[in-house]
CSV table of C-alpha atoms and ligand atoms in Angstrom, one decimal:
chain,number,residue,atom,x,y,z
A,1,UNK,CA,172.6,110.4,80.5
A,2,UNK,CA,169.7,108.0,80.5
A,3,UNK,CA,166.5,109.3,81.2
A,4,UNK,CA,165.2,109.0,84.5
A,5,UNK,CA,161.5,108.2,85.1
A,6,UNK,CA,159.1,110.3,87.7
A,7,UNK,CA,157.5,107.1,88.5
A,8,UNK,CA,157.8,103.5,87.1
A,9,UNK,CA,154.6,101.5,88.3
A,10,UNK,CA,155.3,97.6,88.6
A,11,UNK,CA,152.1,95.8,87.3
A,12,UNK,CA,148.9,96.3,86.0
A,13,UNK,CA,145.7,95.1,88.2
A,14,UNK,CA,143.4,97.5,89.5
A,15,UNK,CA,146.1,99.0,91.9
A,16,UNK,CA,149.1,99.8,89.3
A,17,UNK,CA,145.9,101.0,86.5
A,18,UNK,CA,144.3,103.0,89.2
A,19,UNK,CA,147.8,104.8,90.0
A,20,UNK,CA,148.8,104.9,86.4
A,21,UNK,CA,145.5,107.4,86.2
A,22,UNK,CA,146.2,109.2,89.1
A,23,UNK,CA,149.6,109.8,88.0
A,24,UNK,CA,149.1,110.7,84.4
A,25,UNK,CA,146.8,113.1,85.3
A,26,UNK,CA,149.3,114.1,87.7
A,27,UNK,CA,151.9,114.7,85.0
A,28,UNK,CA,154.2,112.5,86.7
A,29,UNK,CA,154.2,110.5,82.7
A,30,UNK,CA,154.1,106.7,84.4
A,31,UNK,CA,155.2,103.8,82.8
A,32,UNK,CA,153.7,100.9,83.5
A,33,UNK,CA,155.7,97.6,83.6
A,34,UNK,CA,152.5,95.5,82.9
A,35,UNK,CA,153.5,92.1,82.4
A,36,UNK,CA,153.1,89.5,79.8
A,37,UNK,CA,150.0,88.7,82.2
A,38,UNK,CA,148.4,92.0,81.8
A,39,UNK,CA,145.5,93.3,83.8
A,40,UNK,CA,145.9,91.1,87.1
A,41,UNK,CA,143.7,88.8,88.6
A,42,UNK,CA,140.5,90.1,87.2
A,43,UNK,CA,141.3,88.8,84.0
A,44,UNK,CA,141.3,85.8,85.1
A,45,UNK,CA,137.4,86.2,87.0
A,46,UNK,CA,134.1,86.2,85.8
A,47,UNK,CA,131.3,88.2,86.1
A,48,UNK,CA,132.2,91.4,89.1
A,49,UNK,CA,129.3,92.1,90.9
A,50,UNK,CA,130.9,94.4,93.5
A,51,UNK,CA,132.6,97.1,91.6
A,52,UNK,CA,130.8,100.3,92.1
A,53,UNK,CA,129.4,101.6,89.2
A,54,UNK,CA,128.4,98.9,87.2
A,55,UNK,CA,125.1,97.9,88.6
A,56,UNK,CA,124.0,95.3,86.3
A,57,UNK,CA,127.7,93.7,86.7
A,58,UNK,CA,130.9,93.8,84.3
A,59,UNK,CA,133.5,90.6,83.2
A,60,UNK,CA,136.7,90.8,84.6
A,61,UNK,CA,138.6,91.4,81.5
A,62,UNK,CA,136.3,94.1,80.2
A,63,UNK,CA,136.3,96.2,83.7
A,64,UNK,CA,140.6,95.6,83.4
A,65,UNK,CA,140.2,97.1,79.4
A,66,UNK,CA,138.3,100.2,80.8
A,67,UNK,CA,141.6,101.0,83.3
A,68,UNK,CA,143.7,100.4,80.9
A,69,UNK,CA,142.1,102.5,77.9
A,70,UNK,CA,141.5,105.4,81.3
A,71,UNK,CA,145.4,105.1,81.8
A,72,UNK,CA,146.5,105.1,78.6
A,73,UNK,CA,144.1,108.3,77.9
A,74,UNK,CA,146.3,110.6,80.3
A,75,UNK,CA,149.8,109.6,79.0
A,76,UNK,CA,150.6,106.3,80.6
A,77,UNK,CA,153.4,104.7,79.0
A,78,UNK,CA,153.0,101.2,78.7
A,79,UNK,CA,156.1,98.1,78.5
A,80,UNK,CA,154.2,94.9,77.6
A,81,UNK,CA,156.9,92.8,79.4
A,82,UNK,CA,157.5,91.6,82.6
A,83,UNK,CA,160.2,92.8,85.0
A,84,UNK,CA,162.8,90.7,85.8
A,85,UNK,CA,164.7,92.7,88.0
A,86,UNK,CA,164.7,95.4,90.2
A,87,UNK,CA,167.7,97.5,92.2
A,88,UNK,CA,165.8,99.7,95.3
A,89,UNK,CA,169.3,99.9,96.8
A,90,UNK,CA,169.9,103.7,95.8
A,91,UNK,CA,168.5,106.4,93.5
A,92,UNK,CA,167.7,106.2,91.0
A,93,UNK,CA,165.9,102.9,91.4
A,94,UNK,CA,166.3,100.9,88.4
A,95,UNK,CA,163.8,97.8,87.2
A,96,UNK,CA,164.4,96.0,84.1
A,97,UNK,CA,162.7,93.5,81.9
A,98,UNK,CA,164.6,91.2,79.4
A,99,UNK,CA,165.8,93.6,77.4
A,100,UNK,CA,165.7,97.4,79.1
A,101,UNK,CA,166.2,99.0,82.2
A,102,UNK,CA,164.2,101.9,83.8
A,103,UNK,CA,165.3,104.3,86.1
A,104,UNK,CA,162.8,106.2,88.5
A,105,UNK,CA,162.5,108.2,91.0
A,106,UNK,CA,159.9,106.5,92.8
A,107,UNK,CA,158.7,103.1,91.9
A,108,UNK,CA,154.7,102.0,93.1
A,109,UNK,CA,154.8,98.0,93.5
A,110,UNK,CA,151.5,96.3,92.4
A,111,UNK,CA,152.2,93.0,91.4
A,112,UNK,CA,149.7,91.7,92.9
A,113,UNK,CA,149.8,88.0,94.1
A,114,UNK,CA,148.7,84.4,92.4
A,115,UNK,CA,146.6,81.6,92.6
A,116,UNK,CA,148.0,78.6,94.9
A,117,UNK,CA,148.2,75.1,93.6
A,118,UNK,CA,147.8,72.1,95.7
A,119,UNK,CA,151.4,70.7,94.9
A,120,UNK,CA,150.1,67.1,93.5
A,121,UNK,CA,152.7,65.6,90.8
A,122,UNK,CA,149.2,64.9,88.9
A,123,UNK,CA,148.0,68.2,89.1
A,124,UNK,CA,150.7,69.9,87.4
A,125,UNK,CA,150.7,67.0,85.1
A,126,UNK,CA,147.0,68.0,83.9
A,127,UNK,CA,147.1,71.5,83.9
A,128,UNK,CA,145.6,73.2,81.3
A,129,UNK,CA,144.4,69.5,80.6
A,130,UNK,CA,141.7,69.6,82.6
A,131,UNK,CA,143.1,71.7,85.9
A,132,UNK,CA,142.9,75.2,85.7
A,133,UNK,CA,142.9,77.7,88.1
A,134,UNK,CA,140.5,80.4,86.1
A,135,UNK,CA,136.6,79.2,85.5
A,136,UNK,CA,136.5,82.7,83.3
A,137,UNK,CA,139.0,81.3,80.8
A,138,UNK,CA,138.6,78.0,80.8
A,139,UNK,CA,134.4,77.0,81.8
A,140,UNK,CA,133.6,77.1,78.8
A,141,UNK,CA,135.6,73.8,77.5
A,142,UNK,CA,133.3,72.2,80.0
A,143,UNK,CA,129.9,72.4,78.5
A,144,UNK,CA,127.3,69.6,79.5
A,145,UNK,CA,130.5,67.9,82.0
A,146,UNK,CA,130.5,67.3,85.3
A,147,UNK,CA,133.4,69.2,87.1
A,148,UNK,CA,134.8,70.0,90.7
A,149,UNK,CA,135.9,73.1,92.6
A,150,UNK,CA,138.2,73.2,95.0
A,151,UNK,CA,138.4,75.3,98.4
A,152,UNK,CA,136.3,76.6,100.8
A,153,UNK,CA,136.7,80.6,99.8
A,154,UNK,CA,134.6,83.1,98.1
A,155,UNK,CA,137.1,82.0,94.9
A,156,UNK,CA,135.6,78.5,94.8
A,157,UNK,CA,132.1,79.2,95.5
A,158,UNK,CA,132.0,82.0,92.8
A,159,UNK,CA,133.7,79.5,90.7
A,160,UNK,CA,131.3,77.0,91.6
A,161,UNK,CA,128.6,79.2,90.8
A,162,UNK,CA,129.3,80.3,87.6
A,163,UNK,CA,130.6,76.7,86.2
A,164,UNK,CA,127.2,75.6,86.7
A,165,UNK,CA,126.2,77.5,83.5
A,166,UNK,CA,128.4,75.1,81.9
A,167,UNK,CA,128.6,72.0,83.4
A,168,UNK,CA,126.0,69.1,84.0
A,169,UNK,CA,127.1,69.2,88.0
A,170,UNK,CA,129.9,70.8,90.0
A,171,UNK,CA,131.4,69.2,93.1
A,172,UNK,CA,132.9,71.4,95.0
A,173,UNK,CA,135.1,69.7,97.2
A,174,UNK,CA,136.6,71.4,100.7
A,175,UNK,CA,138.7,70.1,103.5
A,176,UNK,CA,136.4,71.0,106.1
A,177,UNK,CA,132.6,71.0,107.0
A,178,UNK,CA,131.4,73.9,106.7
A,179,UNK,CA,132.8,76.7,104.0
A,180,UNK,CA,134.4,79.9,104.4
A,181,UNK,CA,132.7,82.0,101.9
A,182,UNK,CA,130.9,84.7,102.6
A,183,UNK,CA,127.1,84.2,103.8
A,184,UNK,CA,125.9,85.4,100.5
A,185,UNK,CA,127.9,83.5,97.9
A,186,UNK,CA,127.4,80.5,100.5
A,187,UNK,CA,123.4,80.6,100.3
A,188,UNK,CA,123.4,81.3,96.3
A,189,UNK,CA,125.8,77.9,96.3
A,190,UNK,CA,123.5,75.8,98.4
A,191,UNK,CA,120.7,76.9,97.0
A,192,UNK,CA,121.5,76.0,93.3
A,193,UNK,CA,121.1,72.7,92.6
A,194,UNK,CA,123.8,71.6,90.2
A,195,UNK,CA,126.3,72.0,93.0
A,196,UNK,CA,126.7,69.1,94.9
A,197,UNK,CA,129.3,69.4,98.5
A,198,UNK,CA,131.8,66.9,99.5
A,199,UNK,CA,133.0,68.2,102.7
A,200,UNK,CA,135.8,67.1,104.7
A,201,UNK,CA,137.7,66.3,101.4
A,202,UNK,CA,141.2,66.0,100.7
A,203,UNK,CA,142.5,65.6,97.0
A,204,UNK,CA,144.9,62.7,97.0
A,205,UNK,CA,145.3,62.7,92.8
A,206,UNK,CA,144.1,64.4,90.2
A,207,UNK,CA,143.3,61.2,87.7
A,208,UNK,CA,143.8,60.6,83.9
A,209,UNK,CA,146.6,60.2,81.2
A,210,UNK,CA,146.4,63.0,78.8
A,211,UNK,CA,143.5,65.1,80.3
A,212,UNK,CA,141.4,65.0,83.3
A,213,UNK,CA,138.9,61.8,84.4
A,214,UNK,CA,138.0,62.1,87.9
A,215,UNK,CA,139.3,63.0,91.4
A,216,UNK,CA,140.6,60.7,94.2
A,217,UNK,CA,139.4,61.8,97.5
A,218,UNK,CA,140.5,60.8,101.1
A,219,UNK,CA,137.9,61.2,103.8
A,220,UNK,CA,139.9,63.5,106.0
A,221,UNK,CA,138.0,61.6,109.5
A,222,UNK,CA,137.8,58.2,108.3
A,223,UNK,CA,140.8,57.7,105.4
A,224,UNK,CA,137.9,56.3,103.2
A,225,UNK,CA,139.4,56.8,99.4
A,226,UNK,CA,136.9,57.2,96.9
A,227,UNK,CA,137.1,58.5,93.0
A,228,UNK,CA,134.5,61.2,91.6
A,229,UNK,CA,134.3,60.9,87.6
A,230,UNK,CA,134.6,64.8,86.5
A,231,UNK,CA,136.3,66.3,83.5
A,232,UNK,CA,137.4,69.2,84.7
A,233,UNK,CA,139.2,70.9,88.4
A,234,UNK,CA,139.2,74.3,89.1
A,235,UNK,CA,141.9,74.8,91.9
A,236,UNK,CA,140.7,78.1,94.3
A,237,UNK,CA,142.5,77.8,97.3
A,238,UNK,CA,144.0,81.2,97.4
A,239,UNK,CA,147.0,83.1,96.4
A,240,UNK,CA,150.4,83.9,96.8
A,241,UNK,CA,151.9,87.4,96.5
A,242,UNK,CA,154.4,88.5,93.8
A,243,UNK,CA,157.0,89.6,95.8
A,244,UNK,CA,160.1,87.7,95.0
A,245,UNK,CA,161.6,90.5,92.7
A,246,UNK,CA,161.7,92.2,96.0
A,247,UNK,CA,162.8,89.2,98.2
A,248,UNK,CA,166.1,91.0,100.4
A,249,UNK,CA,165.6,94.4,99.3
A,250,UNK,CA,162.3,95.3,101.2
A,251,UNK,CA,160.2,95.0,104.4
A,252,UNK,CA,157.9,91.9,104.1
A,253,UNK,CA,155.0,90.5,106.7
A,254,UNK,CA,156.4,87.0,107.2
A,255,UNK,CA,154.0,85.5,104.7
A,256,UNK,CA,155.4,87.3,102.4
A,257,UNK,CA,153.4,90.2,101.4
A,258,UNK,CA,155.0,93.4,101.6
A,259,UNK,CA,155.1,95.4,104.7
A,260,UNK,CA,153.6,99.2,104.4
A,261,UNK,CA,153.2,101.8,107.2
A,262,UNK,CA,149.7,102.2,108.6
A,263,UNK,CA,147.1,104.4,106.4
A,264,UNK,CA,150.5,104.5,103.9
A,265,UNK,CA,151.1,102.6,100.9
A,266,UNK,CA,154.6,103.4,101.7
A,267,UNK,CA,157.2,100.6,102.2
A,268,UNK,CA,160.2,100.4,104.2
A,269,UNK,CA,162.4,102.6,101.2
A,270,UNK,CA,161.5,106.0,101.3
A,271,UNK,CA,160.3,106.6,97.5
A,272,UNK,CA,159.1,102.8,96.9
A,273,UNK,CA,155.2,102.3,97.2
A,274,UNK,CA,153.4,99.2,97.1
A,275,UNK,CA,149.9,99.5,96.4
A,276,UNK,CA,147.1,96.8,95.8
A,277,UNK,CA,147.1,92.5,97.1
A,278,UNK,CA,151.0,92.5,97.1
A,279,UNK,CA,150.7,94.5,100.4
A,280,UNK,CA,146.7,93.7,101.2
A,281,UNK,CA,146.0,90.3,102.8
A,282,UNK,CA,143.2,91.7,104.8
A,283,UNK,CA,141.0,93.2,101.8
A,284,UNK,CA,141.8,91.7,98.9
A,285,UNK,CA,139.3,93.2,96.2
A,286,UNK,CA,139.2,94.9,93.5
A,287,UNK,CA,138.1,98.3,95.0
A,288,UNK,CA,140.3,98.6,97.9
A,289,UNK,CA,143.1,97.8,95.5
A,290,UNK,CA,142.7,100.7,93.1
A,291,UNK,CA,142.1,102.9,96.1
A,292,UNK,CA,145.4,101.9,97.4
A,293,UNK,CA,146.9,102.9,94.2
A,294,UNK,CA,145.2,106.0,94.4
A,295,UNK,CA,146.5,106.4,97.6
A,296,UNK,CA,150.2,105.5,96.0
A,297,UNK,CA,149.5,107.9,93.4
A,298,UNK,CA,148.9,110.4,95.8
A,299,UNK,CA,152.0,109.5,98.1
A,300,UNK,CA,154.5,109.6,95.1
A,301,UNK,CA,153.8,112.8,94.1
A,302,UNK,CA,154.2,114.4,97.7
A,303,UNK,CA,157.3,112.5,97.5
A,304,UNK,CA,158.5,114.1,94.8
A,305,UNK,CA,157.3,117.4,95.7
A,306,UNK,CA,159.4,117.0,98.9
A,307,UNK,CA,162.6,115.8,96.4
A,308,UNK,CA,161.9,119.8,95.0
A,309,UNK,CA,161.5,118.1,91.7
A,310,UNK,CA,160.0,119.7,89.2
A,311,UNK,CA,158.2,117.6,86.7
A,312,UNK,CA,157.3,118.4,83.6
B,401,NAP,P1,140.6,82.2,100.9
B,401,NAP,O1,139.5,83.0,101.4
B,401,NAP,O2,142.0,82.2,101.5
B,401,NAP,O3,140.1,80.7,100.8
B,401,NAP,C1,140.9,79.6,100.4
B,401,NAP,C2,140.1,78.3,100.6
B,401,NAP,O4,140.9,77.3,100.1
B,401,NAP,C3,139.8,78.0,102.0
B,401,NAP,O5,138.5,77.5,102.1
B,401,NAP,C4,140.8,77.0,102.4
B,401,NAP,O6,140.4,76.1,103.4
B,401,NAP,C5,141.1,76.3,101.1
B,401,NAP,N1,142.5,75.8,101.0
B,401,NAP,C6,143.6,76.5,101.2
B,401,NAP,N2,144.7,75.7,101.0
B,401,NAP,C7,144.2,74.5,100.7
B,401,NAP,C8,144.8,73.3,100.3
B,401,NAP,N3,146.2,73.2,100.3
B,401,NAP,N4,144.0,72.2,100.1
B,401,NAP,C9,142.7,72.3,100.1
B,401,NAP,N5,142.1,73.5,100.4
B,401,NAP,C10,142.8,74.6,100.7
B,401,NAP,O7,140.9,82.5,99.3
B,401,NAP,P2,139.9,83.0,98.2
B,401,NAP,O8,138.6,82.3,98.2
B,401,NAP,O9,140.7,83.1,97.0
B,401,NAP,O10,139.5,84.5,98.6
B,401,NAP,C11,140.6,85.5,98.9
B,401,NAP,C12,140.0,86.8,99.2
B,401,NAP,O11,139.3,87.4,98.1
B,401,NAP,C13,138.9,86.8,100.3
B,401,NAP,O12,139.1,87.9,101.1
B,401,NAP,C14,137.6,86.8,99.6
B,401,NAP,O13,136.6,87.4,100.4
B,401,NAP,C15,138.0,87.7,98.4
B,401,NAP,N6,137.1,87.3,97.2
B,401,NAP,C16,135.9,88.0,97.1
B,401,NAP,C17,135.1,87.7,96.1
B,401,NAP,C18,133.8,88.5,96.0
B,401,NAP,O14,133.5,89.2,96.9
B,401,NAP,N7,133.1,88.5,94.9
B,401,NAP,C19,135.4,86.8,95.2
B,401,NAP,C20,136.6,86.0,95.3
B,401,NAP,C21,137.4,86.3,96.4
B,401,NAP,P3,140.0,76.5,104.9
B,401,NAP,O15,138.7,77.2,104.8
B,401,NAP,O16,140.0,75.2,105.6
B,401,NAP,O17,141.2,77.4,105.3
């Protein structure tokens, strides 16, 4: 008979990490489906100023190594794949990447959610040519350019912010007047002068052949059309949640993150827990995802207390 799993956690950002710890050190033996995109969103940020316990600041991708290393300390089994498929319609659950299939008891959901394009032919066209949607990865190809962020969020002015320790000048470019960010990230931006603001911006084209040249804008009050000359975009404009594995088989909120019971990261199948920004559209950091899979953690093992298993 195939083995079947205490727990398989789906993903590896801050929530699935933090409940991989929890778990291991719960015995429960995790595995962690991490994806061929390991380490979530953070890998793809720059510096984090706002995770406790690193008060001079820590890189995305080096906080994401410390979780992982933490995890993989207490036993945490770890699949280098992403899932491709996943059957909540009876117990055992099963998930499966290309080429094997799990079996669990319980399964914590933390696949956490991904960066929004605008949809422009051109756009898609230049990516990775010029358009990217991570400054962390990808800033550095922009040394002594000018470039442009765009959106209104904390993503773009952070972007913003940090670019302009590569480039000559960033535009950051948003669809209204006045900026969504919070009051902090907004003063740091207006108060650095290589960031220049076009407000009240739309993005008609992205322009060049074989990489990036410039922007076309449209004056959302008066239609004017004008081009910018930049070498690089940075699209922030928010994020979509990873929840089409689960697309039929589970409660979701109507913009499709998943739907949890309050104070609960449980979902609407009794053993499935989702944990992290594929249930958080509130939140949406890096601490309050870990603590939700810490809360997960937590919730799985009652739940398999209250199965009478005995784990090893
Ligand atoms: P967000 O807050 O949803 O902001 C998205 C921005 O993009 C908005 O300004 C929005 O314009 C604009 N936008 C959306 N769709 C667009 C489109 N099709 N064309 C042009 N512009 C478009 O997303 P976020 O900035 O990624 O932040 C998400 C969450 O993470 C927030 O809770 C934020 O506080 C948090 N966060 C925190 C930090 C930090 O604390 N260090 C850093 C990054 C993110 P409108 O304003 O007009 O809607």
């Amino acid at each position: 008979m195939s083995l079947v799993h205490d727990v398989v956690i789906v993903g590896s950002g801050p929530a699935g990490l933090t409940a991989a710890i929890y778990c291991a050190r719960a015995n429960l033996a995790p595995v962690c489906i991490e994806g061929m995109g390991a380490g979530g969103q953070l890998m793809l940020t720059t510096e984090v100023e706002n995770y406790p316990g690193f008060p001079e600041g820590i890189m995305g991708p080096e906080l994401m190594m410390k979780f992982r290393e933490q995890a993989a300390r207490f036993g945490t089994t770890f699949i280098t794949d992403d899932a491709t498929r996943v059957d909540l319609s009876s117990s055992p659950f099963k998930v499966s990447t290309a080429d094997q299939e799990f079996l669990a008891r319980t399964i914590i959901i933390s696949t956490g959610a991904t960066a929004k394009l605008l949809g422009l032919e051109s756009e898609q066209r230049l990516f990775a040519r010029g358009v990217s949607t991570c400054a962390t990865c990808d800033g550095f190809f922009f040394r002594e350019k000018p470039i442009a962020v765009i959106g209104g969020g904390d993503s773009a002015v952070e972007e913003a912010n940090f670019l302009t320790r590569f480039a000559t000048k960033v535009t950051l470019v948003h669809r209204r007047d006045e900026l969504r960010a919070s009051k902090i990230m907004q003063e740091r931006a207006f108060a650095n002068p290589k960031i220049e603001f076009r407000w009240n911006s739309a993005i008609e084209e992205v322009l060049g052949d074989t990489s990036v040249t410039g922007l076309r804008l449209r004056d959302v009050n008066t239609n004017v059309v004008d081009d910018i000359e930049v070498d690089g975009v940075f699209v922030a404009i928010g994020h979509t949640p990873n929840t089409k594995l689960f697309e039929g088989q589970i409660d979701l909120h109507d913009n499709g993150y998943i739907r949890t019971a309050p104070n609960s990261t449980a979902t609407s199948i009794p053993g499935v827990f989702a944990a992290g920004d594929v249930q958080d559209f509130t939140y949406r950091q890096a601490i309050t995802a870990s603590g939700s899979g810490c809360m997960a953690a937590l919730e799985t093992e009652r739940y398999l207390e209250s199965l009478g298993h005995e784990h090893a």
